[in-house]
Amino acid sequence: MGSTSRICCVILRVWELVCSAVVLGLVARFVHVVIVGGGSNDSRLIYTLVLACISTLYSILFIAPFHYTFLAFPADFALFIMWLVAFCLLVTRVATATCNSVWYWNYWGYYWGGWYANPVVINGPGDIGYAGCSQWRAVLAFSFMAAITFLLSSILYCLPLGSELVGAMEKSCIH
């Protein structure tokens, strides 16, 4: 594997780490706020939180460009699928409305904005404002970027391995 591919692999691992750490921090903070507010946690957010923990640990462990890291491309592909599932689960929670959905008003914005301390009847965004909207959009964006980065990582790691196997097979057939 050439030095260019190794550098690209390290850059992808660093970006995987950044994406998963951002999602981990934002979702963990929200889960903390929900616990303080006495609410129940959404299972989709818990799945995303656990996946972000696993991805962060995985990226830290495999950030160095050693040979064993290039053999971990099946795990990269599995994490790609898991991140894609997490993204789809989060997006289907709000559909196309993002910060204008009922779920957002009554759950994410309600707890992120601290409205649990002074309960109000929520009829729309005018009642709670857009508290936490940028954080929610960041969770969606970084979870999608994490999925794509894990896909690129699995493809990049898979290509050199495939070419090494083909080269080894050609050498064995020639001799």
Short mmCIF file of N, CA and C in Angstrom, two decimals:
data_model
loop_
_atom_site.label_atom_id
_atom_site.label_comp_id
_atom_site.label_asym_id
_atom_site.label_seq_id
_atom_site.Cartn_x
_atom_site.Cartn_y
_atom_site.Cartn_z
N MET A 1 0.85 -1.17 0.00
CA MET A 1 0.00 0.00 0.00
C MET A 1 0.89 1.23 0.00
N GLY A 2 0.62 2.13 -0.92
CA GLY A 2 1.44 3.30 -1.08
C GLY A 2 1.24 4.33 0.02
N SER A 3 2.14 5.29 0.03
CA SER A 3 2.07 6.31 1.09
C SER A 3 0.85 7.21 0.92
N THR A 4 0.42 7.42 -0.33
CA THR A 4 -0.77 8.25 -0.56
C THR A 4 -2.01 7.59 0.04
N SER A 5 -2.14 6.27 -0.17
CA SER A 5 -3.30 5.58 0.40
C SER A 5 -3.24 5.56 1.92
N ARG A 6 -2.06 5.43 2.46
CA ARG A 6 -1.94 5.44 3.93
C ARG A 6 -2.34 6.80 4.50
N ILE A 7 -1.92 7.87 3.83
CA ILE A 7 -2.29 9.20 4.29
C ILE A 7 -3.80 9.40 4.17
N CYS A 8 -4.38 8.96 3.07
CA CYS A 8 -5.84 9.06 2.91
C CYS A 8 -6.57 8.25 3.97
N CYS A 9 -6.04 7.08 4.30
CA CYS A 9 -6.67 6.24 5.33
C CYS A 9 -6.65 6.92 6.69
N VAL A 10 -5.53 7.54 7.01
CA VAL A 10 -5.43 8.24 8.29
C VAL A 10 -6.38 9.44 8.32
N ILE A 11 -6.44 10.17 7.22
CA ILE A 11 -7.36 11.32 7.14
C ILE A 11 -8.80 10.86 7.31
N LEU A 12 -9.16 9.76 6.66
CA LEU A 12 -10.52 9.24 6.81
C LEU A 12 -10.80 8.80 8.24
N ARG A 13 -9.81 8.16 8.89
CA ARG A 13 -10.01 7.73 10.28
C ARG A 13 -10.18 8.95 11.20
N VAL A 14 -9.42 9.99 10.96
CA VAL A 14 -9.54 11.19 11.78
C VAL A 14 -10.94 11.80 11.58
N TRP A 15 -11.40 11.83 10.33
CA TRP A 15 -12.73 12.39 10.08
C TRP A 15 -13.82 11.51 10.68
N GLU A 16 -13.64 10.19 10.65
CA GLU A 16 -14.58 9.29 11.33
C GLU A 16 -14.64 9.61 12.81
N LEU A 17 -13.47 9.83 13.39
CA LEU A 17 -13.38 10.16 14.81
C LEU A 17 -14.09 11.49 15.10
N VAL A 18 -13.87 12.48 14.26
CA VAL A 18 -14.51 13.79 14.46
C VAL A 18 -16.03 13.67 14.36
N CYS A 19 -16.51 13.00 13.33
CA CYS A 19 -17.97 12.87 13.14
C CYS A 19 -18.60 12.12 14.29
N SER A 20 -18.01 10.99 14.67
CA SER A 20 -18.61 10.21 15.75
C SER A 20 -18.51 10.93 17.09
N ALA A 21 -17.44 11.69 17.30
CA ALA A 21 -17.30 12.43 18.56
C ALA A 21 -18.31 13.57 18.65
N VAL A 22 -18.57 14.24 17.53
CA VAL A 22 -19.57 15.32 17.53
C VAL A 22 -20.95 14.76 17.83
N VAL A 23 -21.31 13.66 17.16
CA VAL A 23 -22.62 13.04 17.42
C VAL A 23 -22.68 12.54 18.86
N LEU A 24 -21.61 11.93 19.32
CA LEU A 24 -21.56 11.44 20.70
C LEU A 24 -21.77 12.57 21.70
N GLY A 25 -21.08 13.67 21.52
CA GLY A 25 -21.20 14.79 22.45
C GLY A 25 -22.59 15.41 22.47
N LEU A 26 -23.16 15.64 21.28
CA LEU A 26 -24.48 16.27 21.22
C LEU A 26 -25.58 15.36 21.75
N VAL A 27 -25.56 14.09 21.36
CA VAL A 27 -26.61 13.18 21.81
C VAL A 27 -26.45 12.87 23.30
N ALA A 28 -25.22 12.73 23.77
CA ALA A 28 -25.00 12.48 25.21
C ALA A 28 -25.48 13.67 26.03
N ARG A 29 -25.23 14.87 25.57
CA ARG A 29 -25.72 16.06 26.27
C ARG A 29 -27.24 16.07 26.31
N PHE A 30 -27.87 15.71 25.20
CA PHE A 30 -29.32 15.70 25.17
C PHE A 30 -29.89 14.63 26.10
N VAL A 31 -29.29 13.46 26.09
CA VAL A 31 -29.75 12.39 26.98
C VAL A 31 -29.62 12.84 28.44
N HIS A 32 -28.55 13.54 28.76
CA HIS A 32 -28.38 14.08 30.11
C HIS A 32 -29.51 15.07 30.44
N VAL A 33 -29.82 15.94 29.50
CA VAL A 33 -30.88 16.93 29.73
C VAL A 33 -32.23 16.25 29.92
N VAL A 34 -32.50 15.20 29.15
CA VAL A 34 -33.76 14.47 29.30
C VAL A 34 -33.82 13.80 30.67
N ILE A 35 -32.71 13.23 31.13
CA ILE A 35 -32.68 12.60 32.45
C ILE A 35 -32.92 13.64 33.54
N VAL A 36 -32.28 14.79 33.43
CA VAL A 36 -32.48 15.86 34.41
C VAL A 36 -33.93 16.33 34.39
N GLY A 37 -34.54 16.37 33.20
CA GLY A 37 -35.93 16.81 33.07
C GLY A 37 -36.94 15.75 33.46
N GLY A 38 -36.48 14.55 33.76
CA GLY A 38 -37.38 13.49 34.18
C GLY A 38 -38.14 12.83 33.05
N GLY A 39 -37.68 12.99 31.83
CA GLY A 39 -38.35 12.38 30.68
C GLY A 39 -37.81 11.01 30.37
N SER A 40 -38.40 10.38 29.38
CA SER A 40 -37.91 9.07 28.94
C SER A 40 -37.10 9.27 27.67
N ASN A 41 -36.05 8.47 27.54
CA ASN A 41 -35.16 8.60 26.38
C ASN A 41 -35.71 7.86 25.18
N ASP A 42 -35.55 8.45 24.04
CA ASP A 42 -35.97 7.86 22.78
C ASP A 42 -34.99 6.76 22.40
N SER A 43 -35.50 5.59 22.03
CA SER A 43 -34.63 4.46 21.71
C SER A 43 -33.76 4.73 20.48
N ARG A 44 -34.23 5.56 19.57
CA ARG A 44 -33.43 5.91 18.39
C ARG A 44 -32.20 6.73 18.79
N LEU A 45 -32.38 7.59 19.77
CA LEU A 45 -31.24 8.37 20.25
C LEU A 45 -30.26 7.50 21.03
N ILE A 46 -30.77 6.53 21.76
CA ILE A 46 -29.90 5.61 22.50
C ILE A 46 -29.08 4.77 21.53
N TYR A 47 -29.71 4.28 20.45
CA TYR A 47 -28.99 3.53 19.42
C TYR A 47 -27.88 4.39 18.82
N THR A 48 -28.19 5.64 18.51
CA THR A 48 -27.20 6.55 17.95
C THR A 48 -26.08 6.82 18.94
N LEU A 49 -26.41 6.95 20.20
CA LEU A 49 -25.41 7.19 21.24
C LEU A 49 -24.46 6.00 21.36
N VAL A 50 -25.00 4.80 21.39
CA VAL A 50 -24.17 3.60 21.49
C VAL A 50 -23.30 3.45 20.24
N LEU A 51 -23.88 3.69 19.08
CA LEU A 51 -23.11 3.61 17.83
C LEU A 51 -21.99 4.64 17.80
N ALA A 52 -22.26 5.83 18.28
CA ALA A 52 -21.21 6.87 18.32
C ALA A 52 -20.09 6.46 19.27
N CYS A 53 -20.43 5.84 20.39
CA CYS A 53 -19.40 5.34 21.32
C CYS A 53 -18.54 4.28 20.66
N ILE A 54 -19.18 3.32 20.01
CA ILE A 54 -18.45 2.24 19.34
C ILE A 54 -17.57 2.81 18.23
N SER A 55 -18.10 3.72 17.45
CA SER A 55 -17.35 4.31 16.33
C SER A 55 -16.17 5.13 16.82
N THR A 56 -16.35 5.86 17.89
CA THR A 56 -15.25 6.65 18.44
C THR A 56 -14.13 5.74 18.91
N LEU A 57 -14.47 4.72 19.64
CA LEU A 57 -13.46 3.76 20.11
C LEU A 57 -12.78 3.07 18.93
N TYR A 58 -13.56 2.63 17.96
CA TYR A 58 -13.03 1.96 16.78
C TYR A 58 -12.06 2.87 16.02
N SER A 59 -12.43 4.12 15.84
CA SER A 59 -11.57 5.05 15.10
C SER A 59 -10.28 5.33 15.85
N ILE A 60 -10.35 5.41 17.16
CA ILE A 60 -9.13 5.64 17.94
C ILE A 60 -8.21 4.43 17.84
N LEU A 61 -8.78 3.22 17.94
CA LEU A 61 -7.96 2.02 17.90
C LEU A 61 -7.31 1.78 16.54
N PHE A 62 -8.00 2.16 15.47
CA PHE A 62 -7.50 1.86 14.12
C PHE A 62 -7.00 3.09 13.37
N ILE A 63 -6.63 4.13 14.08
CA ILE A 63 -6.19 5.36 13.40
C ILE A 63 -4.77 5.22 12.84
N ALA A 64 -3.94 4.43 13.47
CA ALA A 64 -2.56 4.24 12.99
C ALA A 64 -2.57 3.35 11.75
N PRO A 65 -1.80 3.69 10.73
CA PRO A 65 -1.84 2.94 9.47
C PRO A 65 -0.98 1.67 9.49
N PHE A 66 -1.25 0.76 10.41
CA PHE A 66 -0.54 -0.51 10.44
C PHE A 66 -1.26 -1.51 9.54
N HIS A 67 -0.63 -2.64 9.32
CA HIS A 67 -1.21 -3.64 8.41
C HIS A 67 -2.55 -4.17 8.91
N TYR A 68 -2.67 -4.39 10.21
CA TYR A 68 -3.92 -4.93 10.75
C TYR A 68 -5.10 -3.99 10.54
N THR A 69 -4.84 -2.70 10.43
CA THR A 69 -5.95 -1.76 10.22
C THR A 69 -6.53 -1.90 8.82
N PHE A 70 -5.71 -2.36 7.88
CA PHE A 70 -6.20 -2.51 6.52
C PHE A 70 -7.02 -3.77 6.35
N LEU A 71 -6.94 -4.67 7.31
CA LEU A 71 -7.73 -5.89 7.26
C LEU A 71 -9.07 -5.72 7.96
N ALA A 72 -9.35 -4.55 8.47
CA ALA A 72 -10.58 -4.29 9.21
C ALA A 72 -11.67 -3.67 8.34
N PHE A 73 -11.54 -3.77 7.01
CA PHE A 73 -12.53 -3.14 6.15
C PHE A 73 -13.93 -3.74 6.29
N PRO A 74 -14.11 -5.02 6.66
CA PRO A 74 -15.49 -5.49 6.88
C PRO A 74 -16.17 -4.75 8.05
N ALA A 75 -15.40 -4.43 9.07
CA ALA A 75 -15.96 -3.67 10.20
C ALA A 75 -16.32 -2.25 9.75
N ASP A 76 -15.51 -1.67 8.88
CA ASP A 76 -15.84 -0.35 8.33
C ASP A 76 -17.16 -0.40 7.57
N PHE A 77 -17.35 -1.44 6.78
CA PHE A 77 -18.59 -1.56 6.02
C PHE A 77 -19.78 -1.79 6.96
N ALA A 78 -19.58 -2.59 8.00
CA ALA A 78 -20.64 -2.81 8.98
C ALA A 78 -21.01 -1.51 9.69
N LEU A 79 -20.00 -0.71 10.04
CA LEU A 79 -20.27 0.57 10.68
C LEU A 79 -20.95 1.54 9.71
N PHE A 80 -20.61 1.46 8.44
CA PHE A 80 -21.32 2.26 7.43
C PHE A 80 -22.81 1.94 7.45
N ILE A 81 -23.13 0.65 7.44
CA ILE A 81 -24.55 0.24 7.46
C ILE A 81 -25.22 0.70 8.76
N MET A 82 -24.53 0.55 9.88
CA MET A 82 -25.10 0.96 11.16
C MET A 82 -25.34 2.47 11.21
N TRP A 83 -24.40 3.27 10.69
CA TRP A 83 -24.58 4.72 10.66
C TRP A 83 -25.70 5.12 9.71
N LEU A 84 -25.82 4.39 8.61
CA LEU A 84 -26.91 4.68 7.69
C LEU A 84 -28.26 4.39 8.34
N VAL A 85 -28.33 3.30 9.08
CA VAL A 85 -29.56 2.98 9.82
C VAL A 85 -29.85 4.06 10.86
N ALA A 86 -28.81 4.50 11.58
CA ALA A 86 -29.00 5.56 12.59
C ALA A 86 -29.51 6.84 11.93
N PHE A 87 -28.91 7.22 10.83
CA PHE A 87 -29.35 8.43 10.13
C PHE A 87 -30.80 8.30 9.69
N CYS A 88 -31.15 7.16 9.10
CA CYS A 88 -32.54 6.96 8.65
C CYS A 88 -33.51 6.97 9.82
N LEU A 89 -33.13 6.36 10.94
CA LEU A 89 -33.99 6.37 12.11
C LEU A 89 -34.22 7.79 12.63
N LEU A 90 -33.17 8.59 12.63
CA LEU A 90 -33.30 9.97 13.11
C LEU A 90 -34.11 10.83 12.15
N VAL A 91 -33.88 10.65 10.87
CA VAL A 91 -34.60 11.47 9.88
C VAL A 91 -36.07 11.10 9.86
N THR A 92 -36.39 9.82 9.97
CA THR A 92 -37.80 9.44 9.96
C THR A 92 -38.54 9.92 11.20
N ARG A 93 -37.82 10.27 12.24
CA ARG A 93 -38.45 10.81 13.44
C ARG A 93 -39.07 12.18 13.16
N VAL A 94 -38.43 12.96 12.30
CA VAL A 94 -38.92 14.31 12.02
C VAL A 94 -39.42 14.49 10.59
N ALA A 95 -39.31 13.47 9.76
CA ALA A 95 -39.70 13.50 8.34
C ALA A 95 -38.97 14.65 7.64
N THR A 96 -39.67 15.45 6.87
CA THR A 96 -39.01 16.54 6.15
C THR A 96 -39.08 17.86 6.90
N ALA A 97 -39.73 17.86 8.05
CA ALA A 97 -39.96 19.10 8.78
C ALA A 97 -38.76 19.54 9.62
N THR A 98 -37.83 18.69 9.90
CA THR A 98 -36.66 18.93 10.74
C THR A 98 -37.04 19.64 12.03
N CYS A 99 -36.86 20.94 12.11
CA CYS A 99 -37.13 21.67 13.35
C CYS A 99 -38.57 22.17 13.45
N ASN A 100 -39.41 21.79 12.52
CA ASN A 100 -40.82 22.17 12.57
C ASN A 100 -41.73 20.98 12.81
N SER A 101 -41.17 19.85 13.19
CA SER A 101 -42.01 18.66 13.41
C SER A 101 -42.54 18.65 14.84
N VAL A 102 -43.60 17.91 15.02
CA VAL A 102 -44.22 17.79 16.34
C VAL A 102 -43.26 17.12 17.31
N TRP A 103 -42.53 16.09 16.83
CA TRP A 103 -41.56 15.41 17.70
C TRP A 103 -40.51 16.40 18.19
N TYR A 104 -40.04 17.25 17.29
CA TYR A 104 -39.02 18.23 17.67
C TYR A 104 -39.58 19.18 18.73
N TRP A 105 -40.75 19.70 18.55
CA TRP A 105 -41.33 20.67 19.51
C TRP A 105 -41.53 20.02 20.87
N ASN A 106 -42.07 18.79 20.86
CA ASN A 106 -42.46 18.14 22.11
C ASN A 106 -41.36 17.32 22.76
N TYR A 107 -40.24 17.17 22.10
CA TYR A 107 -39.19 16.34 22.69
C TYR A 107 -37.84 17.06 22.67
N TRP A 108 -37.21 17.13 21.51
CA TRP A 108 -35.86 17.70 21.42
C TRP A 108 -35.85 19.16 21.86
N GLY A 109 -36.68 20.00 21.24
CA GLY A 109 -36.71 21.42 21.59
C GLY A 109 -37.20 21.68 22.99
N TYR A 110 -38.14 20.86 23.43
CA TYR A 110 -38.71 20.99 24.78
C TYR A 110 -37.64 20.78 25.84
N TYR A 111 -36.90 19.69 25.72
CA TYR A 111 -35.87 19.39 26.73
C TYR A 111 -34.61 20.22 26.52
N TRP A 112 -34.18 20.39 25.26
CA TRP A 112 -32.95 21.15 25.00
C TRP A 112 -33.11 22.59 25.46
N GLY A 113 -34.29 23.15 25.28
CA GLY A 113 -34.54 24.53 25.67
C GLY A 113 -34.80 24.71 27.15
N GLY A 114 -34.88 23.62 27.90
CA GLY A 114 -35.09 23.70 29.34
C GLY A 114 -36.53 23.98 29.73
N TRP A 115 -37.47 23.73 28.82
CA TRP A 115 -38.88 24.03 29.11
C TRP A 115 -39.46 23.07 30.13
N TYR A 116 -38.78 21.98 30.43
CA TYR A 116 -39.26 21.04 31.46
C TYR A 116 -39.28 21.70 32.83
N ALA A 117 -38.46 22.72 33.03
CA ALA A 117 -38.40 23.42 34.32
C ALA A 117 -39.66 24.26 34.55
N ASN A 118 -40.20 24.84 33.49
CA ASN A 118 -41.45 25.61 33.53
C ASN A 118 -42.38 25.04 32.47
N PRO A 119 -43.09 23.97 32.78
CA PRO A 119 -43.91 23.30 31.75
C PRO A 119 -44.90 24.25 31.08
N VAL A 120 -44.98 24.11 29.77
CA VAL A 120 -45.91 24.89 28.97
C VAL A 120 -46.63 23.94 28.02
N VAL A 121 -47.79 24.36 27.54
CA VAL A 121 -48.49 23.62 26.51
C VAL A 121 -47.88 24.05 25.17
N ILE A 122 -47.42 23.07 24.41
CA ILE A 122 -46.71 23.39 23.18
C ILE A 122 -47.63 23.16 21.99
N ASN A 123 -47.85 24.21 21.23
CA ASN A 123 -48.66 24.12 20.03
C ASN A 123 -47.84 24.30 18.76
N GLY A 124 -46.64 24.78 18.89
CA GLY A 124 -45.80 25.00 17.72
C GLY A 124 -44.48 25.63 18.12
N PRO A 125 -43.68 25.98 17.14
CA PRO A 125 -42.36 26.54 17.44
C PRO A 125 -42.43 27.90 18.13
N GLY A 126 -43.53 28.60 17.99
CA GLY A 126 -43.67 29.89 18.66
C GLY A 126 -43.68 29.76 20.17
N ASP A 127 -44.10 28.59 20.66
CA ASP A 127 -44.16 28.38 22.11
C ASP A 127 -42.79 28.11 22.73
N ILE A 128 -41.92 27.44 21.98
CA ILE A 128 -40.61 27.10 22.54
C ILE A 128 -39.45 27.70 21.77
N GLY A 129 -39.74 28.33 20.65
CA GLY A 129 -38.66 28.84 19.81
C GLY A 129 -38.00 27.67 19.08
N TYR A 130 -36.79 27.88 18.68
CA TYR A 130 -36.05 26.83 17.98
C TYR A 130 -34.85 26.39 18.82
N ALA A 131 -35.09 26.15 20.09
CA ALA A 131 -34.03 25.74 20.99
C ALA A 131 -33.47 24.40 20.54
N GLY A 132 -32.19 24.35 20.33
CA GLY A 132 -31.53 23.11 19.96
C GLY A 132 -31.66 22.73 18.50
N CYS A 133 -32.21 23.60 17.68
CA CYS A 133 -32.38 23.27 16.26
C CYS A 133 -31.03 23.06 15.58
N SER A 134 -30.09 23.91 15.84
CA SER A 134 -28.78 23.75 15.20
C SER A 134 -28.09 22.48 15.68
N GLN A 135 -28.29 22.12 16.94
CA GLN A 135 -27.71 20.88 17.45
C GLN A 135 -28.35 19.67 16.79
N TRP A 136 -29.67 19.71 16.61
CA TRP A 136 -30.37 18.61 15.95
C TRP A 136 -29.88 18.45 14.51
N ARG A 137 -29.75 19.57 13.81
CA ARG A 137 -29.26 19.51 12.44
C ARG A 137 -27.81 19.03 12.38
N ALA A 138 -27.02 19.40 13.37
CA ALA A 138 -25.63 18.91 13.41
C ALA A 138 -25.60 17.40 13.63
N VAL A 139 -26.47 16.89 14.48
CA VAL A 139 -26.53 15.43 14.69
C VAL A 139 -26.88 14.74 13.38
N LEU A 140 -27.86 15.25 12.66
CA LEU A 140 -28.24 14.65 11.38
C LEU A 140 -27.09 14.72 10.38
N ALA A 141 -26.48 15.88 10.27
CA ALA A 141 -25.41 16.06 9.28
C ALA A 141 -24.19 15.19 9.59
N PHE A 142 -23.75 15.20 10.84
CA PHE A 142 -22.56 14.44 11.18
C PHE A 142 -22.81 12.93 11.18
N SER A 143 -24.04 12.50 11.45
CA SER A 143 -24.31 11.07 11.35
C SER A 143 -24.27 10.62 9.89
N PHE A 144 -24.76 11.46 8.98
CA PHE A 144 -24.67 11.13 7.56
C PHE A 144 -23.22 11.15 7.09
N MET A 145 -22.46 12.16 7.51
CA MET A 145 -21.05 12.23 7.12
C MET A 145 -20.26 11.05 7.68
N ALA A 146 -20.60 10.59 8.88
CA ALA A 146 -19.93 9.42 9.44
C ALA A 146 -20.22 8.19 8.59
N ALA A 147 -21.46 8.03 8.16
CA ALA A 147 -21.81 6.89 7.32
C ALA A 147 -21.01 6.90 6.02
N ILE A 148 -20.97 8.03 5.36
CA ILE A 148 -20.24 8.13 4.09
C ILE A 148 -18.75 7.92 4.30
N THR A 149 -18.20 8.44 5.38
CA THR A 149 -16.78 8.27 5.65
C THR A 149 -16.43 6.81 5.91
N PHE A 150 -17.27 6.10 6.64
CA PHE A 150 -17.02 4.67 6.86
C PHE A 150 -17.13 3.90 5.55
N LEU A 151 -18.04 4.30 4.67
CA LEU A 151 -18.12 3.66 3.36
C LEU A 151 -16.85 3.90 2.55
N LEU A 152 -16.41 5.14 2.49
CA LEU A 152 -15.18 5.46 1.76
C LEU A 152 -13.98 4.72 2.35
N SER A 153 -13.95 4.64 3.65
CA SER A 153 -12.86 3.94 4.33
C SER A 153 -12.86 2.46 3.97
N SER A 154 -14.02 1.84 3.96
CA SER A 154 -14.08 0.41 3.62
C SER A 154 -13.68 0.19 2.16
N ILE A 155 -14.08 1.08 1.28
CA ILE A 155 -13.70 0.95 -0.14
C ILE A 155 -12.21 1.15 -0.30
N LEU A 156 -11.65 2.17 0.35
CA LEU A 156 -10.23 2.46 0.22
C LEU A 156 -9.38 1.32 0.79
N TYR A 157 -9.82 0.72 1.89
CA TYR A 157 -9.07 -0.38 2.47
C TYR A 157 -9.24 -1.66 1.66
N CYS A 158 -10.37 -1.80 1.01
CA CYS A 158 -10.66 -3.01 0.25
C CYS A 158 -9.86 -3.04 -1.06
N LEU A 159 -9.68 -1.89 -1.68
CA LEU A 159 -8.99 -1.84 -2.97
C LEU A 159 -7.56 -2.36 -2.92
N PRO A 160 -6.72 -1.90 -1.99
CA PRO A 160 -5.35 -2.42 -1.95
C PRO A 160 -5.31 -3.91 -1.64
N LEU A 161 -6.19 -4.37 -0.78
CA LEU A 161 -6.20 -5.78 -0.42
C LEU A 161 -6.56 -6.61 -1.65
N GLY A 162 -7.53 -6.15 -2.42
CA GLY A 162 -7.92 -6.86 -3.63
C GLY A 162 -6.81 -6.89 -4.64
N SER A 163 -6.11 -5.77 -4.81
CA SER A 163 -5.00 -5.75 -5.77
C SER A 163 -3.84 -6.61 -5.30
N GLU A 164 -3.61 -6.70 -3.99
CA GLU A 164 -2.56 -7.57 -3.47
C GLU A 164 -2.91 -9.03 -3.72
N LEU A 165 -4.17 -9.40 -3.54
CA LEU A 165 -4.60 -10.78 -3.78
C LEU A 165 -4.48 -11.14 -5.25
N VAL A 166 -4.90 -10.22 -6.13
CA VAL A 166 -4.78 -10.48 -7.57
C VAL A 166 -3.32 -10.60 -7.96
N GLY A 167 -2.48 -9.72 -7.43
CA GLY A 167 -1.04 -9.79 -7.72
C GLY A 167 -0.43 -11.09 -7.24
N ALA A 168 -0.82 -11.55 -6.06
CA ALA A 168 -0.31 -12.81 -5.54
C ALA A 168 -0.78 -13.98 -6.39
N MET A 169 -2.02 -13.94 -6.87
CA MET A 169 -2.54 -15.01 -7.71
C MET A 169 -1.83 -15.02 -9.06
N GLU A 170 -1.55 -13.83 -9.61
CA GLU A 170 -0.84 -13.76 -10.90
C GLU A 170 0.57 -14.30 -10.76
N LYS A 171 1.24 -13.98 -9.67
CA LYS A 171 2.60 -14.48 -9.45
C LYS A 171 2.61 -15.98 -9.31
N SER A 172 1.63 -16.55 -8.62
CA SER A 172 1.58 -17.99 -8.44
C SER A 172 1.26 -18.70 -9.75
N CYS A 173 0.50 -18.06 -10.63
CA CYS A 173 0.18 -18.68 -11.93
C CYS A 173 1.35 -18.59 -12.89
N ILE A 174 2.14 -17.54 -12.80
CA ILE A 174 3.27 -17.35 -13.72
C ILE A 174 4.41 -18.31 -13.37
N HIS A 175 4.65 -18.51 -12.10
CA HIS A 175 5.78 -19.36 -11.69
C HIS A 175 5.37 -20.75 -11.65
#
